Amino acid sequence: MSALALKYAVIALAILLVVGGMWWVAKRPNRSKRVSGRLRMPIFVPLVGAVLLSVGVLLALVSFTSRYTADLLPMRIASVVVALAGAFFLVAYRNWYVEADAVEVRFRTVFGRERAIRYVDIVDSRMRQINGQPRLQVRSSSGVKLSLNPRIYPVEALLAAAGVGQNAGR
């Protein structure tokens, strides 16, 4: 009976750590060390990427170095997929940022394309609820789109320019 209680205690502790980590991330934006106005993805993104990449490499080492290769084809495929997912998380964290000032918002996409939306060029803005989280979607006259969570990324100037209330994401 104590093993069952220990298992539930560990599961409850893991859930508490995940919820606490998400709350901490929502309260403290991850600022770039080089440029103080740039906001990066939450710090758990590269951590998840590193874990997935290391698990994928470990799975690949086990599956590709074993003698019994016919039965390990699914494990080989899974190891490549997990390693690629981890690498994607790391590249996405490295590339993506948003930087809002008084005139425009500059950002870089997950794939590394630099974009900018001047506040006077905003033609459409929407605040939607997606999975219980607010999501600001902005589109400029040139067709450039930006979508972000204003709870995680404090972009008050963009919210004001988009015609959304100052504390809509809070």
PDB file of C-alpha atoms in Angstrom:
ATOM      1  CA  MET A   1       0.000   0.000   0.000  1.00  0.00           C
ATOM      2  CA  SER A   2       2.876   2.402   0.670  1.00  0.00           C
ATOM      3  CA  ALA A   3       4.194   1.950  -2.896  1.00  0.00           C
ATOM      4  CA  LEU A   4       0.807   3.033  -4.232  1.00  0.00           C
ATOM      5  CA  ALA A   5       0.779   6.087  -1.972  1.00  0.00           C
ATOM      6  CA  LEU A   6       4.319   6.943  -3.015  1.00  0.00           C
ATOM      7  CA  LYS A   7       3.346   6.674  -6.686  1.00  0.00           C
ATOM      8  CA  TYR A   8       0.416   9.079  -6.217  1.00  0.00           C
ATOM      9  CA  ALA A   9       2.588  11.468  -4.220  1.00  0.00           C
ATOM     10  CA  VAL A  10       5.196  11.565  -6.993  1.00  0.00           C
ATOM     11  CA  ILE A  11       2.476  12.151  -9.624  1.00  0.00           C
ATOM     12  CA  ALA A  12       0.952  14.951  -7.528  1.00  0.00           C
ATOM     13  CA  LEU A  13       4.381  16.529  -7.044  1.00  0.00           C
ATOM     14  CA  ALA A  14       5.060  16.379 -10.803  1.00  0.00           C
ATOM     15  CA  ILE A  15       1.711  18.026 -11.575  1.00  0.00           C
ATOM     16  CA  LEU A  16       2.390  20.693  -8.948  1.00  0.00           C
ATOM     17  CA  LEU A  17       5.819  21.398 -10.448  1.00  0.00           C
ATOM     18  CA  VAL A  18       4.393  21.720 -13.968  1.00  0.00           C
ATOM     19  CA  VAL A  19       1.594  24.060 -12.849  1.00  0.00           C
ATOM     20  CA  GLY A  20       4.005  26.097 -10.716  1.00  0.00           C
ATOM     21  CA  GLY A  21       6.468  26.343 -13.590  1.00  0.00           C
ATOM     22  CA  MET A  22       3.762  27.537 -15.962  1.00  0.00           C
ATOM     23  CA  TRP A  23       2.639  30.156 -13.433  1.00  0.00           C
ATOM     24  CA  TRP A  24       6.230  31.345 -12.966  1.00  0.00           C
ATOM     25  CA  VAL A  25       6.759  31.605 -16.728  1.00  0.00           C
ATOM     26  CA  ALA A  26       3.542  33.589 -17.148  1.00  0.00           C
ATOM     27  CA  LYS A  27       4.655  36.142 -14.543  1.00  0.00           C
ATOM     28  CA  ARG A  28       8.245  36.651 -15.730  1.00  0.00           C
ATOM     29  CA  PRO A  29       8.963  37.186 -19.420  1.00  0.00           C
ATOM     30  CA  ASN A  30      12.232  35.829 -20.740  1.00  0.00           C
ATOM     31  CA  ARG A  31      14.224  38.883 -21.862  1.00  0.00           C
ATOM     32  CA  SER A  32      17.157  38.697 -24.236  1.00  0.00           C
ATOM     33  CA  LYS A  33      20.575  39.339 -22.707  1.00  0.00           C
ATOM     34  CA  ARG A  34      21.864  41.194 -25.780  1.00  0.00           C
ATOM     35  CA  VAL A  35      18.902  43.511 -26.436  1.00  0.00           C
ATOM     36  CA  SER A  36      16.884  44.371 -23.333  1.00  0.00           C
ATOM     37  CA  GLY A  37      13.594  45.040 -25.166  1.00  0.00           C
ATOM     38  CA  ARG A  38      13.462  41.654 -26.888  1.00  0.00           C
ATOM     39  CA  LEU A  39      11.202  39.038 -25.397  1.00  0.00           C
ATOM     40  CA  ARG A  40      12.048  35.415 -26.085  1.00  0.00           C
ATOM     41  CA  MET A  41      10.090  32.192 -25.714  1.00  0.00           C
ATOM     42  CA  PRO A  42       9.682  30.860 -22.178  1.00  0.00           C
ATOM     43  CA  ILE A  43      12.733  29.116 -20.777  1.00  0.00           C
ATOM     44  CA  PHE A  44      11.033  25.726 -20.660  1.00  0.00           C
ATOM     45  CA  VAL A  45      11.057  25.556 -24.499  1.00  0.00           C
ATOM     46  CA  PRO A  46      14.817  24.904 -24.805  1.00  0.00           C
ATOM     47  CA  LEU A  47      14.673  22.643 -21.753  1.00  0.00           C
ATOM     48  CA  VAL A  48      12.011  20.480 -23.416  1.00  0.00           C
ATOM     49  CA  GLY A  49      14.023  20.592 -26.636  1.00  0.00           C
ATOM     50  CA  ALA A  50      17.192  19.452 -24.883  1.00  0.00           C
ATOM     51  CA  VAL A  51      15.369  16.605 -23.150  1.00  0.00           C
ATOM     52  CA  LEU A  52      13.738  15.449 -26.395  1.00  0.00           C
ATOM     53  CA  LEU A  53      17.016  15.663 -28.303  1.00  0.00           C
ATOM     54  CA  SER A  54      18.915  13.692 -25.669  1.00  0.00           C
ATOM     55  CA  VAL A  55      16.180  11.032 -25.441  1.00  0.00           C
ATOM     56  CA  GLY A  56      16.128  10.772 -29.235  1.00  0.00           C
ATOM     57  CA  VAL A  57      19.897  10.348 -29.393  1.00  0.00           C
ATOM     58  CA  LEU A  58      19.772   7.748 -26.615  1.00  0.00           C
ATOM     59  CA  LEU A  59      17.013   5.839 -28.428  1.00  0.00           C
ATOM     60  CA  ALA A  60      19.033   6.022 -31.646  1.00  0.00           C
ATOM     61  CA  LEU A  61      22.132   4.656 -29.928  1.00  0.00           C
ATOM     62  CA  VAL A  62      20.171   1.739 -28.518  1.00  0.00           C
ATOM     63  CA  SER A  63      18.240   0.940 -31.684  1.00  0.00           C
ATOM     64  CA  PHE A  64      21.016   1.365 -34.241  1.00  0.00           C
ATOM     65  CA  THR A  65      23.721  -0.516 -32.300  1.00  0.00           C
ATOM     66  CA  SER A  66      21.663  -3.602 -31.437  1.00  0.00           C
ATOM     67  CA  ARG A  67      22.134  -6.886 -33.325  1.00  0.00           C
ATOM     68  CA  TYR A  68      18.397  -7.564 -33.628  1.00  0.00           C
ATOM     69  CA  THR A  69      17.604  -4.923 -36.237  1.00  0.00           C
ATOM     70  CA  ALA A  70      14.424  -6.318 -37.819  1.00  0.00           C
ATOM     71  CA  ASP A  71      12.332  -5.815 -34.684  1.00  0.00           C
ATOM     72  CA  LEU A  72      13.786  -2.389 -33.931  1.00  0.00           C
ATOM     73  CA  LEU A  73      12.563  -0.521 -37.012  1.00  0.00           C
ATOM     74  CA  PRO A  74       9.760   1.264 -35.079  1.00  0.00           C
ATOM     75  CA  MET A  75      12.260   2.287 -32.395  1.00  0.00           C
ATOM     76  CA  ARG A  76      14.615   3.649 -35.061  1.00  0.00           C
ATOM     77  CA  ILE A  77      11.836   5.712 -36.609  1.00  0.00           C
ATOM     78  CA  ALA A  78      10.735   6.972 -33.189  1.00  0.00           C
ATOM     79  CA  SER A  79      14.292   7.939 -32.260  1.00  0.00           C
ATOM     80  CA  VAL A  80      14.669  10.038 -35.401  1.00  0.00           C
ATOM     81  CA  VAL A  81      11.282  11.717 -34.882  1.00  0.00           C
ATOM     82  CA  VAL A  82      11.985  12.510 -31.209  1.00  0.00           C
ATOM     83  CA  ALA A  83      15.463  13.870 -31.994  1.00  0.00           C
ATOM     84  CA  LEU A  84      14.089  16.046 -34.814  1.00  0.00           C
ATOM     85  CA  ALA A  85      11.343  17.367 -32.516  1.00  0.00           C
ATOM     86  CA  GLY A  86      13.957  18.296 -29.916  1.00  0.00           C
ATOM     87  CA  ALA A  87      16.099  20.012 -32.539  1.00  0.00           C
ATOM     88  CA  PHE A  88      13.027  21.925 -33.760  1.00  0.00           C
ATOM     89  CA  PHE A  89      12.315  23.199 -30.229  1.00  0.00           C
ATOM     90  CA  LEU A  90      15.929  24.379 -29.877  1.00  0.00           C
ATOM     91  CA  VAL A  91      15.958  26.103 -33.278  1.00  0.00           C
ATOM     92  CA  ALA A  92      12.577  27.721 -32.591  1.00  0.00           C
ATOM     93  CA  TYR A  93      13.834  29.095 -29.277  1.00  0.00           C
ATOM     94  CA  ARG A  94      17.004  30.376 -30.916  1.00  0.00           C
ATOM     95  CA  ASN A  95      15.155  32.150 -33.747  1.00  0.00           C
ATOM     96  CA  TRP A  96      11.924  33.539 -32.257  1.00  0.00           C
ATOM     97  CA  TYR A  97      11.652  36.892 -30.491  1.00  0.00           C
ATOM     98  CA  VAL A  98       9.296  39.858 -30.279  1.00  0.00           C
ATOM     99  CA  GLU A  99      10.327  43.455 -29.611  1.00  0.00           C
ATOM    100  CA  ALA A 100       7.691  46.162 -29.231  1.00  0.00           C
ATOM    101  CA  ASP A 101       8.527  49.845 -28.945  1.00  0.00           C
ATOM    102  CA  ALA A 102       6.504  53.050 -29.320  1.00  0.00           C
ATOM    103  CA  VAL A 103       6.349  52.959 -33.146  1.00  0.00           C
ATOM    104  CA  GLU A 104       6.375  49.323 -34.266  1.00  0.00           C
ATOM    105  CA  VAL A 105       6.668  45.737 -33.205  1.00  0.00           C
ATOM    106  CA  ARG A 106       9.580  43.761 -34.623  1.00  0.00           C
ATOM    107  CA  PHE A 107       9.679  40.001 -34.478  1.00  0.00           C
ATOM    108  CA  ARG A 108      11.398  36.995 -35.947  1.00  0.00           C
ATOM    109  CA  THR A 109       9.477  33.888 -36.874  1.00  0.00           C
ATOM    110  CA  VAL A 110      10.330  30.360 -35.807  1.00  0.00           C
ATOM    111  CA  PHE A 111      12.001  29.856 -39.191  1.00  0.00           C
ATOM    112  CA  GLY A 112      14.164  32.995 -38.848  1.00  0.00           C
ATOM    113  CA  ARG A 113      12.354  35.555 -41.037  1.00  0.00           C
ATOM    114  CA  GLU A 114      12.571  39.076 -39.631  1.00  0.00           C
ATOM    115  CA  ARG A 115       9.305  41.020 -39.753  1.00  0.00           C
ATOM    116  CA  ALA A 116       7.982  44.353 -38.512  1.00  0.00           C
ATOM    117  CA  ILE A 117       4.516  45.820 -38.131  1.00  0.00           C
ATOM    118  CA  ARG A 118       4.192  49.566 -37.738  1.00  0.00           C
ATOM    119  CA  TYR A 119       1.280  50.454 -35.469  1.00  0.00           C
ATOM    120  CA  VAL A 120      -0.213  52.842 -38.047  1.00  0.00           C
ATOM    121  CA  ASP A 121      -0.312  49.972 -40.598  1.00  0.00           C
ATOM    122  CA  ILE A 122      -2.476  47.669 -38.449  1.00  0.00           C
ATOM    123  CA  VAL A 123      -5.652  46.866 -40.383  1.00  0.00           C
ATOM    124  CA  ASP A 124      -7.015  43.976 -38.325  1.00  0.00           C
ATOM    125  CA  SER A 125      -6.615  42.901 -34.727  1.00  0.00           C
ATOM    126  CA  ARG A 126      -8.431  40.257 -32.736  1.00  0.00           C
ATOM    127  CA  MET A 127      -8.265  39.035 -29.177  1.00  0.00           C
ATOM    128  CA  ARG A 128      -9.432  35.432 -28.982  1.00  0.00           C
ATOM    129  CA  GLN A 129      -9.508  32.773 -26.296  1.00  0.00           C
ATOM    130  CA  ILE A 130      -7.650  29.627 -27.328  1.00  0.00           C
ATOM    131  CA  ASN A 131      -7.570  26.835 -24.745  1.00  0.00           C
ATOM    132  CA  GLY A 132      -8.460  29.325 -22.023  1.00  0.00           C
ATOM    133  CA  GLN A 133      -5.572  31.656 -22.897  1.00  0.00           C
ATOM    134  CA  PRO A 134      -5.884  35.039 -24.611  1.00  0.00           C
ATOM    135  CA  ARG A 135      -4.373  35.239 -28.079  1.00  0.00           C
ATOM    136  CA  LEU A 136      -3.759  38.551 -29.830  1.00  0.00           C
ATOM    137  CA  GLN A 137      -3.743  38.324 -33.621  1.00  0.00           C
ATOM    138  CA  VAL A 138      -2.562  41.378 -35.567  1.00  0.00           C
ATOM    139  CA  ARG A 139      -2.370  41.857 -39.350  1.00  0.00           C
ATOM    140  CA  SER A 140      -0.760  44.782 -41.165  1.00  0.00           C
ATOM    141  CA  SER A 141      -1.718  46.360 -44.469  1.00  0.00           C
ATOM    142  CA  SER A 142       1.182  44.564 -46.158  1.00  0.00           C
ATOM    143  CA  GLY A 143      -0.121  41.174 -45.004  1.00  0.00           C
ATOM    144  CA  VAL A 144       2.361  40.550 -42.175  1.00  0.00           C
ATOM    145  CA  LYS A 145       0.712  38.624 -39.321  1.00  0.00           C
ATOM    146  CA  LEU A 146       1.656  38.266 -35.663  1.00  0.00           C
ATOM    147  CA  SER A 147      -0.054  36.077 -33.112  1.00  0.00           C
ATOM    148  CA  LEU A 148       1.014  35.932 -29.462  1.00  0.00           C
ATOM    149  CA  ASN A 149      -0.224  35.524 -25.912  1.00  0.00           C
ATOM    150  CA  PRO A 150      -0.232  38.920 -24.134  1.00  0.00           C
ATOM    151  CA  ARG A 151      -0.077  37.200 -20.732  1.00  0.00           C
ATOM    152  CA  ILE A 152       3.342  35.781 -21.504  1.00  0.00           C
ATOM    153  CA  TYR A 153       4.677  38.676 -23.590  1.00  0.00           C
ATOM    154  CA  PRO A 154       3.938  42.128 -22.127  1.00  0.00           C
ATOM    155  CA  VAL A 155       3.422  44.249 -25.256  1.00  0.00           C
ATOM    156  CA  GLU A 156       1.275  47.089 -23.922  1.00  0.00           C
ATOM    157  CA  ALA A 157       2.118  49.451 -26.803  1.00  0.00           C
ATOM    158  CA  LEU A 158       0.939  46.849 -29.323  1.00  0.00           C
ATOM    159  CA  LEU A 159      -2.251  46.249 -27.323  1.00  0.00           C
ATOM    160  CA  ALA A 160      -2.995  49.966 -27.267  1.00  0.00           C
ATOM    161  CA  ALA A 161      -2.278  50.362 -30.988  1.00  0.00           C
ATOM    162  CA  ALA A 162      -4.422  47.345 -31.828  1.00  0.00           C
ATOM    163  CA  GLY A 163      -7.343  48.891 -29.964  1.00  0.00           C
ATOM    164  CA  VAL A 164      -7.409  46.263 -27.248  1.00  0.00           C
ATOM    165  CA  GLY A 165      -7.622  47.253 -23.573  1.00  0.00           C
ATOM    166  CA  GLN A 166      -4.374  47.689 -21.641  1.00  0.00           C
ATOM    167  CA  ASN A 167      -5.058  44.787 -19.288  1.00  0.00           C
ATOM    168  CA  ALA A 168      -6.901  42.487 -21.686  1.00  0.00           C
ATOM    169  CA  GLY A 169      -4.218  39.831 -21.421  1.00  0.00           C
ATOM    170  CA  ARG A 170      -3.781  40.026 -17.661  1.00  0.00           C
TER     171      ARG A 170
END
